[in-house]
mmCIF file of C-alpha atoms and ligand atoms in Angstrom:
data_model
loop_
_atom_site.group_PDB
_atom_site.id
_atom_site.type_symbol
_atom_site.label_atom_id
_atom_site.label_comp_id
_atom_site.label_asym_id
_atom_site.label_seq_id
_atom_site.Cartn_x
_atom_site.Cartn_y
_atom_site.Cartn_z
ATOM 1 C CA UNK O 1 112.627 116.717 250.571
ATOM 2 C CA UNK O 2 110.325 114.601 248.118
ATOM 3 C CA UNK O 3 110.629 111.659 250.792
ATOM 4 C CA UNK O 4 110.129 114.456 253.966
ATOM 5 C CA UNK O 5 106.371 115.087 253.269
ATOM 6 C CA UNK O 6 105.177 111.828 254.710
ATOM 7 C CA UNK O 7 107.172 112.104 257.548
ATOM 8 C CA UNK O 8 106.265 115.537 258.525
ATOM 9 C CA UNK O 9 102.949 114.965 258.047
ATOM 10 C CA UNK O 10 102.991 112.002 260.728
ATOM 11 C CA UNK O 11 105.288 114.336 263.218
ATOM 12 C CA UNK O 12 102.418 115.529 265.338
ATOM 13 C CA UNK O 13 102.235 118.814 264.215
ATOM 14 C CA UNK O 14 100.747 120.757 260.821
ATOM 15 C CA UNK O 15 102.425 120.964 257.970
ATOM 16 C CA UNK O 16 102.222 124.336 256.692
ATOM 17 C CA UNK O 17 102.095 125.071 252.776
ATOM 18 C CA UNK O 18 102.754 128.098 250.845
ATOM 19 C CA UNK O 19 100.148 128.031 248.169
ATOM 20 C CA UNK O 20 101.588 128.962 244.592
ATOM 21 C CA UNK O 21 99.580 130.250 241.488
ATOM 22 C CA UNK O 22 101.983 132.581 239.591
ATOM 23 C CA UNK O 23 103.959 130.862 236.741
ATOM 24 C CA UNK O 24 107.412 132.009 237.766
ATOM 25 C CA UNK O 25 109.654 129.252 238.972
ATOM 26 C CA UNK O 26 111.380 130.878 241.354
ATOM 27 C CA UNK O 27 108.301 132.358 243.492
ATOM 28 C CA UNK O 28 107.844 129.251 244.785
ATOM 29 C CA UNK O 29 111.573 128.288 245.628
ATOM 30 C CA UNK O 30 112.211 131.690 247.407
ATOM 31 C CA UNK O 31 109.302 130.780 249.182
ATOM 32 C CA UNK O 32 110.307 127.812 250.348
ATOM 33 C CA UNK O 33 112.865 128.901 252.074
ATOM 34 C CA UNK O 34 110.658 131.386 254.359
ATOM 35 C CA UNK O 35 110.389 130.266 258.042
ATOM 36 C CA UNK O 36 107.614 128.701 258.616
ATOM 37 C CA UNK O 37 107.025 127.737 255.711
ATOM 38 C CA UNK O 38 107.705 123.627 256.011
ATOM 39 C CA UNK O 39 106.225 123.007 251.351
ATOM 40 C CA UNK O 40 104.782 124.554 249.041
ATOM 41 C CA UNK O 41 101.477 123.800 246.471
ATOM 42 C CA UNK O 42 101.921 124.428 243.093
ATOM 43 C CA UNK O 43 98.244 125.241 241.742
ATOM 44 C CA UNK O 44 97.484 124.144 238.128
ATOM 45 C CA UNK O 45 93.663 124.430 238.763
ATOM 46 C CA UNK O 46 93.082 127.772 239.440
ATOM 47 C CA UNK O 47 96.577 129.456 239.426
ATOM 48 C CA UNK O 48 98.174 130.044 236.368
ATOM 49 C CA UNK O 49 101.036 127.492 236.415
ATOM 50 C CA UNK O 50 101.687 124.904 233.328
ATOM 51 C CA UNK O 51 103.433 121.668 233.608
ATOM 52 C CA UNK O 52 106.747 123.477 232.456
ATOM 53 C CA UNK O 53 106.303 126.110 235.012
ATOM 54 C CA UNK O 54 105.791 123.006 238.085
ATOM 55 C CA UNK O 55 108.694 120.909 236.487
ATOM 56 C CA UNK O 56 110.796 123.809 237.364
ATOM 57 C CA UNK O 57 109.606 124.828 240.497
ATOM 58 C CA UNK O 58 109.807 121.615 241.934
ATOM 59 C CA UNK O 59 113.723 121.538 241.925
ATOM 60 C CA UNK O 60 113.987 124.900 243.830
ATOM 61 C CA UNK O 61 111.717 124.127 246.024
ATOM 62 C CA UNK O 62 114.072 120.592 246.780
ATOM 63 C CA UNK O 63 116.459 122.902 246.722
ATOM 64 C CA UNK O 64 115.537 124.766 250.098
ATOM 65 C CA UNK O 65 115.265 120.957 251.468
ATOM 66 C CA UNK O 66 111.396 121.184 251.364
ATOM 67 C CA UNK O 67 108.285 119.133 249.284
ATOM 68 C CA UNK O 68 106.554 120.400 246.385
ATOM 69 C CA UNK O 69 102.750 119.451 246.353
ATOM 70 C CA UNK O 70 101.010 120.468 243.113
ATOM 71 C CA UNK O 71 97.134 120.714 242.442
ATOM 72 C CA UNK O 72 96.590 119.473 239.393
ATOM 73 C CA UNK O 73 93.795 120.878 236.984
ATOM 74 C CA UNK O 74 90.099 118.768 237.174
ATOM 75 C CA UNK O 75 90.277 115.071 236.000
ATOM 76 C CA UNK O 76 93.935 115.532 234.548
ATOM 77 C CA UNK O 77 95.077 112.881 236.420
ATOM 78 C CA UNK O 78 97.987 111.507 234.386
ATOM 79 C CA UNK O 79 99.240 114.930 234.945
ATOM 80 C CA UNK O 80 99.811 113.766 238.373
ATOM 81 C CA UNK O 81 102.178 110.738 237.054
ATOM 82 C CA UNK O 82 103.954 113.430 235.315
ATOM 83 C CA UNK O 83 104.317 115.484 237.996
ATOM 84 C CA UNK O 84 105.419 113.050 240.464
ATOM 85 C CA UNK O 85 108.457 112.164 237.781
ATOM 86 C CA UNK O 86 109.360 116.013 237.947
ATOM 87 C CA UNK O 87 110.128 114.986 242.014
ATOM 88 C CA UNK O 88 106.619 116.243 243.321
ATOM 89 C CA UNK O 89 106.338 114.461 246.707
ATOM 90 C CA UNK O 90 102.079 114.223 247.094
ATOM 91 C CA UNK O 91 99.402 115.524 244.319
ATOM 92 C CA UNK O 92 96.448 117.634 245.634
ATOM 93 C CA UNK O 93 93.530 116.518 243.016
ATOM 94 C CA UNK O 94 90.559 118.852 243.056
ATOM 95 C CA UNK O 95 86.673 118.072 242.762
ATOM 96 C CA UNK O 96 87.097 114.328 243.860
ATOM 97 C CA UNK O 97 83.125 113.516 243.999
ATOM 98 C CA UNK O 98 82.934 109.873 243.335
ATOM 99 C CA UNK O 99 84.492 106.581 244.848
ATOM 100 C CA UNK O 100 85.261 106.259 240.736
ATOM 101 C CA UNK O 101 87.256 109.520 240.726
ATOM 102 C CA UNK O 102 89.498 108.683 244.086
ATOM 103 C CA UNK O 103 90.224 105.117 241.812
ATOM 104 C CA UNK O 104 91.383 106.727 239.105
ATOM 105 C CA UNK O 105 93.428 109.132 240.993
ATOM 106 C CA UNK O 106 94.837 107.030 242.786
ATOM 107 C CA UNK O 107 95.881 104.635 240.272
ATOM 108 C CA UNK O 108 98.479 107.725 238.543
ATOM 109 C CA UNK O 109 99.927 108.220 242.288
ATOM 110 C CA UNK O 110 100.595 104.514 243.082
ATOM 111 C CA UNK O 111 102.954 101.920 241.083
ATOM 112 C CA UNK O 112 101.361 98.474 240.367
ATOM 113 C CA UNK O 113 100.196 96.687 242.463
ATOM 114 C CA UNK O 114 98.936 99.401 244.146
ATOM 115 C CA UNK O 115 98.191 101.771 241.423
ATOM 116 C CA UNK O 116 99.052 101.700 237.642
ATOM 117 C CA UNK O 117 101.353 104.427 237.325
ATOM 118 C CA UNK O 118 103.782 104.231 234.711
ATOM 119 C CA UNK O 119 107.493 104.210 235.020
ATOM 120 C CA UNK O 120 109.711 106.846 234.302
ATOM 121 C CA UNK O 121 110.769 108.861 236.970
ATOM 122 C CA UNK O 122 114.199 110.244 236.215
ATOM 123 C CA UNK O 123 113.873 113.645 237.559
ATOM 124 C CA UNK O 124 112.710 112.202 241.094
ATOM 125 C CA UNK O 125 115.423 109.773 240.906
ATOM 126 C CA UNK O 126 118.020 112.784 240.941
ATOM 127 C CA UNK O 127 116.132 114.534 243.426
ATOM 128 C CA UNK O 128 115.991 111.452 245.989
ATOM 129 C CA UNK O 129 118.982 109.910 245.074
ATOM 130 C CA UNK O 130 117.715 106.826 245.015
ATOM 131 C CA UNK O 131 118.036 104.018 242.262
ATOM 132 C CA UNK O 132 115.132 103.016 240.304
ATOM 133 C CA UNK O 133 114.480 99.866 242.052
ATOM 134 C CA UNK O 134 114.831 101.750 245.543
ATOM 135 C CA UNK O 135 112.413 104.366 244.621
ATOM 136 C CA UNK O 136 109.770 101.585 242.964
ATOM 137 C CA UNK O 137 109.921 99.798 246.394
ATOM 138 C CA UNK O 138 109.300 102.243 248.257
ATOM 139 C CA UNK O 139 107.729 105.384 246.309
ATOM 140 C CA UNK O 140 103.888 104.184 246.989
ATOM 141 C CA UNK O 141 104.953 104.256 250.884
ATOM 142 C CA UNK O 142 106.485 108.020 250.412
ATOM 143 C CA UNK O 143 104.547 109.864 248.348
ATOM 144 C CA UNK O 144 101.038 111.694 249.568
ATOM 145 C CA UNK O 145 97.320 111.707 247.447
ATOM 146 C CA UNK O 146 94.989 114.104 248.483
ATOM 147 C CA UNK O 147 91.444 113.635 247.387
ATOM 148 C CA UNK O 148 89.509 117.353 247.532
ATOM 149 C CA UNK O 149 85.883 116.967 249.443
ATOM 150 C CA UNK O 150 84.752 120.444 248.277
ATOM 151 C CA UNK O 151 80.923 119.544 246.925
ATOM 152 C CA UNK O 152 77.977 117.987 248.319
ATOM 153 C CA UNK O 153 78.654 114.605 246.974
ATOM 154 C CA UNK O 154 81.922 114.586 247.816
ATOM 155 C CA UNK O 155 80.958 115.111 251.611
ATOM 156 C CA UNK O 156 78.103 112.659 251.708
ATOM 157 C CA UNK O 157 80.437 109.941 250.097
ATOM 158 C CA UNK O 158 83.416 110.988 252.353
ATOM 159 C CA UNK O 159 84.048 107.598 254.200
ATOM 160 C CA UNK O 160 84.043 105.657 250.957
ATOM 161 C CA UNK O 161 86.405 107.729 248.996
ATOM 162 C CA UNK O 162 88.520 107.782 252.437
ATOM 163 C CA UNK O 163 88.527 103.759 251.863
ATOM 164 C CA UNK O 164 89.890 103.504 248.375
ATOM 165 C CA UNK O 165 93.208 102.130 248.546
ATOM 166 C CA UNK O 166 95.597 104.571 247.614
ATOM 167 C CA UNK O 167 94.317 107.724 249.055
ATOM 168 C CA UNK O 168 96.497 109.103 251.785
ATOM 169 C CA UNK O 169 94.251 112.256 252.610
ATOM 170 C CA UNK O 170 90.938 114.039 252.057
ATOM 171 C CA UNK O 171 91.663 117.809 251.158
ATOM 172 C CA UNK O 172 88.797 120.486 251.751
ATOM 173 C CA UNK O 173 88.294 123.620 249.239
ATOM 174 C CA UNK O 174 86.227 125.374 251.756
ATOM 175 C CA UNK O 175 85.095 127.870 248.829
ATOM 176 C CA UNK O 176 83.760 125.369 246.589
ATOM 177 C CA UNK O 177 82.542 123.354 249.793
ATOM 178 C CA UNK O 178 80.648 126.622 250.426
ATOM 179 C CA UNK O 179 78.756 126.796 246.936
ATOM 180 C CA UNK O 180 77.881 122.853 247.432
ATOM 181 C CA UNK O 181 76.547 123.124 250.615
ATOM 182 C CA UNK O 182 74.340 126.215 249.843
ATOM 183 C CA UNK O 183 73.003 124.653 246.314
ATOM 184 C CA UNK O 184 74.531 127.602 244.628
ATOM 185 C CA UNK O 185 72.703 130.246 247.173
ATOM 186 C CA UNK O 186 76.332 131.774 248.487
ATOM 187 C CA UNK O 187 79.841 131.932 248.618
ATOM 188 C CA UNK O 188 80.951 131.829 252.216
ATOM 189 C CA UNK O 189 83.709 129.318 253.722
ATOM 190 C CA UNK O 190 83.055 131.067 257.147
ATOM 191 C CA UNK O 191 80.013 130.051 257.438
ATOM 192 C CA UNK O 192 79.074 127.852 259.813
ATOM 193 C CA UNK O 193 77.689 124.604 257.765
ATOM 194 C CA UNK O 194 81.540 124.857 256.634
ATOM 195 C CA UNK O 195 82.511 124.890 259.846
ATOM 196 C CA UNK O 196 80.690 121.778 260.975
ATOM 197 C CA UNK O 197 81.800 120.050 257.618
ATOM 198 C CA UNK O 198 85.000 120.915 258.349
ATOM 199 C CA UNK O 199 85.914 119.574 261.611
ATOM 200 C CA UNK O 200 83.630 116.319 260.518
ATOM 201 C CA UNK O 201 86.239 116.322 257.243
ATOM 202 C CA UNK O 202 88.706 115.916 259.812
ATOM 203 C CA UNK O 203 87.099 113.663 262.552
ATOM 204 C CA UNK O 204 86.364 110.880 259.387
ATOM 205 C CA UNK O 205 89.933 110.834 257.964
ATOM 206 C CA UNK O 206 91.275 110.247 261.119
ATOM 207 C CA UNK O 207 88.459 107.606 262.073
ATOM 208 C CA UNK O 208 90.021 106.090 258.836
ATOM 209 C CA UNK O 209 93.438 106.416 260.015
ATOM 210 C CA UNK O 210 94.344 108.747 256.785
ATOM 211 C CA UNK O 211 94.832 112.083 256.609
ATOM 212 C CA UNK O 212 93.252 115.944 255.988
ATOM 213 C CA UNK O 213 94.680 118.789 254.918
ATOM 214 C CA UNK O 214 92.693 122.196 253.699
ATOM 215 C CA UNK O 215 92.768 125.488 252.432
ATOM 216 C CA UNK O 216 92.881 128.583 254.205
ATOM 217 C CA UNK O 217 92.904 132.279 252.536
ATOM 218 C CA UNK O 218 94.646 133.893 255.526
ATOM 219 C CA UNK O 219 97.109 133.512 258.723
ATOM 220 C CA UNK O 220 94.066 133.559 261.000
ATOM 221 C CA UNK O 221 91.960 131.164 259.467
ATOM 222 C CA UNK O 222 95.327 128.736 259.315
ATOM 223 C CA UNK O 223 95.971 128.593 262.341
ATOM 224 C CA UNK O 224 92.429 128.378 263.659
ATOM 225 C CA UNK O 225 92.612 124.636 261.012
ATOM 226 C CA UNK O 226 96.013 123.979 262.603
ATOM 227 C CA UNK O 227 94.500 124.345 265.906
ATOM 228 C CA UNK O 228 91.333 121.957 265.221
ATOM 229 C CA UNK O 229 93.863 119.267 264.090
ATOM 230 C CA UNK O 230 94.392 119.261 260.792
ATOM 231 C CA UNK O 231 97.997 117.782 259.374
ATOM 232 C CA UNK O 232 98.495 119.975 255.982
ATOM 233 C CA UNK O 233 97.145 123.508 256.162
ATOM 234 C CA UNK O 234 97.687 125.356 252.988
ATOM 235 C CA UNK O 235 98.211 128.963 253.654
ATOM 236 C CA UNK O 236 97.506 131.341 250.476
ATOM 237 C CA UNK O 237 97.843 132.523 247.985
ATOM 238 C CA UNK O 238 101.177 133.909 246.489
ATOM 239 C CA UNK O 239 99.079 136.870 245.032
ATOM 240 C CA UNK O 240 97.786 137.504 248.913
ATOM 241 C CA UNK O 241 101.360 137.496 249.981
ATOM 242 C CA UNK O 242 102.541 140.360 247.339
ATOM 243 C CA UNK O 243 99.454 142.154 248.295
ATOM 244 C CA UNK O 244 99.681 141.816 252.158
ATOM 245 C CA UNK O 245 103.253 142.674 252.074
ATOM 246 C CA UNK O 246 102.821 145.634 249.254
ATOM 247 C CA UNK O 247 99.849 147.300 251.542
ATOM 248 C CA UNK O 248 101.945 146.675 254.803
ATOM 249 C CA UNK O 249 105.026 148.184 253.266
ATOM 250 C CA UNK O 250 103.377 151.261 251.704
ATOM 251 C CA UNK O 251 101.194 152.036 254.349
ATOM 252 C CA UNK O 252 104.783 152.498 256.284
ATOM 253 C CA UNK O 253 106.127 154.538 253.448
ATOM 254 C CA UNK O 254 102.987 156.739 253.484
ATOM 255 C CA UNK O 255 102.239 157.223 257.596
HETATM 256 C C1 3PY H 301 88.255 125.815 247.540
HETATM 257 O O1 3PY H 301 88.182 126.451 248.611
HETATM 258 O O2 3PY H 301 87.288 125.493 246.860
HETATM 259 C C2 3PY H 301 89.577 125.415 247.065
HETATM 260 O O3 3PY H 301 89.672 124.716 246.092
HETATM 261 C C3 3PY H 301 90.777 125.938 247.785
HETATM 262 O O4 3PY H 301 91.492 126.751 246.930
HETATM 263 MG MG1 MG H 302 87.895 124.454 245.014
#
């Protein structure tokens, strides 16, 4: 499972996400095991999940044989070192806006020579099963960094953060992306400067031979991503889940 996410992502088809923001382990490994469902994002930015509450998760969501990809909170990078000991198998880091941030992200992803991630991965050892010097070999080849485009900077700098060595994938917070894009003037990831960023997103990270995943706030809006070509569509949120399936339910109960 922590080995699986670079090889589904690579299998011609999107990988769909569950996207995670309540602090209870086992939300996210129940969750995992929902078809359709091929791993789940932990969110420490915006959802309200600690490193104890990921360190957890990311076991039961191995458990149900599939990847855990946390978003860690803005700059916290050697969270993601952490994170990827606790057997994540990619880090999504948000509000990537320099070539200097995707470097320093990168460097808590990848071991040396690559990167400059320290060593301690015991968790991730049980989970893959591999020995230490198995999973130093080859753990810069198998696990994913995601690099979130979501201002105007960010955008206008996208091939050169898509060429720092150690970046697997640009990720796109359409919301944010909105708020950029407008100077501050509106909140709308509809919209259709989005839109155009967002298939041009995708048409650069491929021209780069990397990859591009995104966010999407609904089933519709997912598969309209999955459909333009995108290979990691996160589909969210937990919260939206509980709600769709509370109103759905009730408004049986109540016909
Ligand atoms: C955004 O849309 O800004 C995101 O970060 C996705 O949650
Ligand atoms: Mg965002």
């Amino acid at each position: 499972s922590v080995q699986a996410l670079a090889a589904g992502l690579s299998g011609g088809r999107p990988v769909f996400t569950a996207w995670c923001g309540l602090p209870e382990p086992s939300i996210a490994g129940y969750l995992a095991r929902e078809a359709g469902i091929d791993a789940v994002v932990l969110d420490m930015q915006h959802g309200v999940i600690d490193f104890l509450n990921a360190a957890r998760a990311i076991p039961l969501v191995a458990a149900a044989g599939k990847p855990a990809i946390p978003r860690i909170p803005v700059v916290e990078f050697a969270t993601a070192s952490r994170l990827l000991d606790a057997g994540a198998a990619g880090i999504i880091a948000p509000m990537i806006n320099t070539v200097e941030d995707a470097r320093r992200f990168a460097s808590f992803v990848k071991f040396p020579p690559q990167g400059e991630r320290s060593w301690g991965p015991h968790p991730a050892l049980t989970l893959t099963g591999l020995q230490p010097a198995e999973y130093f070999r080859t753990a810069n080849g198998f696990l994913r960094s995601f690099a979130m485009v979501e201002t105007r900077e960010a955008l206008d700098r996208i091939d050169a953060i898509l060429a720092v060595d150690g970046i697997d994938a640009v990720f796109i917070g359409p919301s944010d992306l909105s708020i950029g894009l407008s100077r501050g003037a509106a909140l709308d990831p509809n919209g259709a400067e989005v839109n155009a960023a967002i298939d041009h997103a995708l048409a650069r990270a491929k021209a780069a031979g990397k990859l591009a995943g995104i966010y999407a706030p609904n089933g519709e809006r997912a598969a309209d991503f999955a459909k333009r070509g995108y290979h990691l569509v996160a589909v969210g949120s937990d919260l939206a889940f509980l709600r769709a399936g509370a109103a759905a339910m009730m408004k049986a109960a109540t016909a």
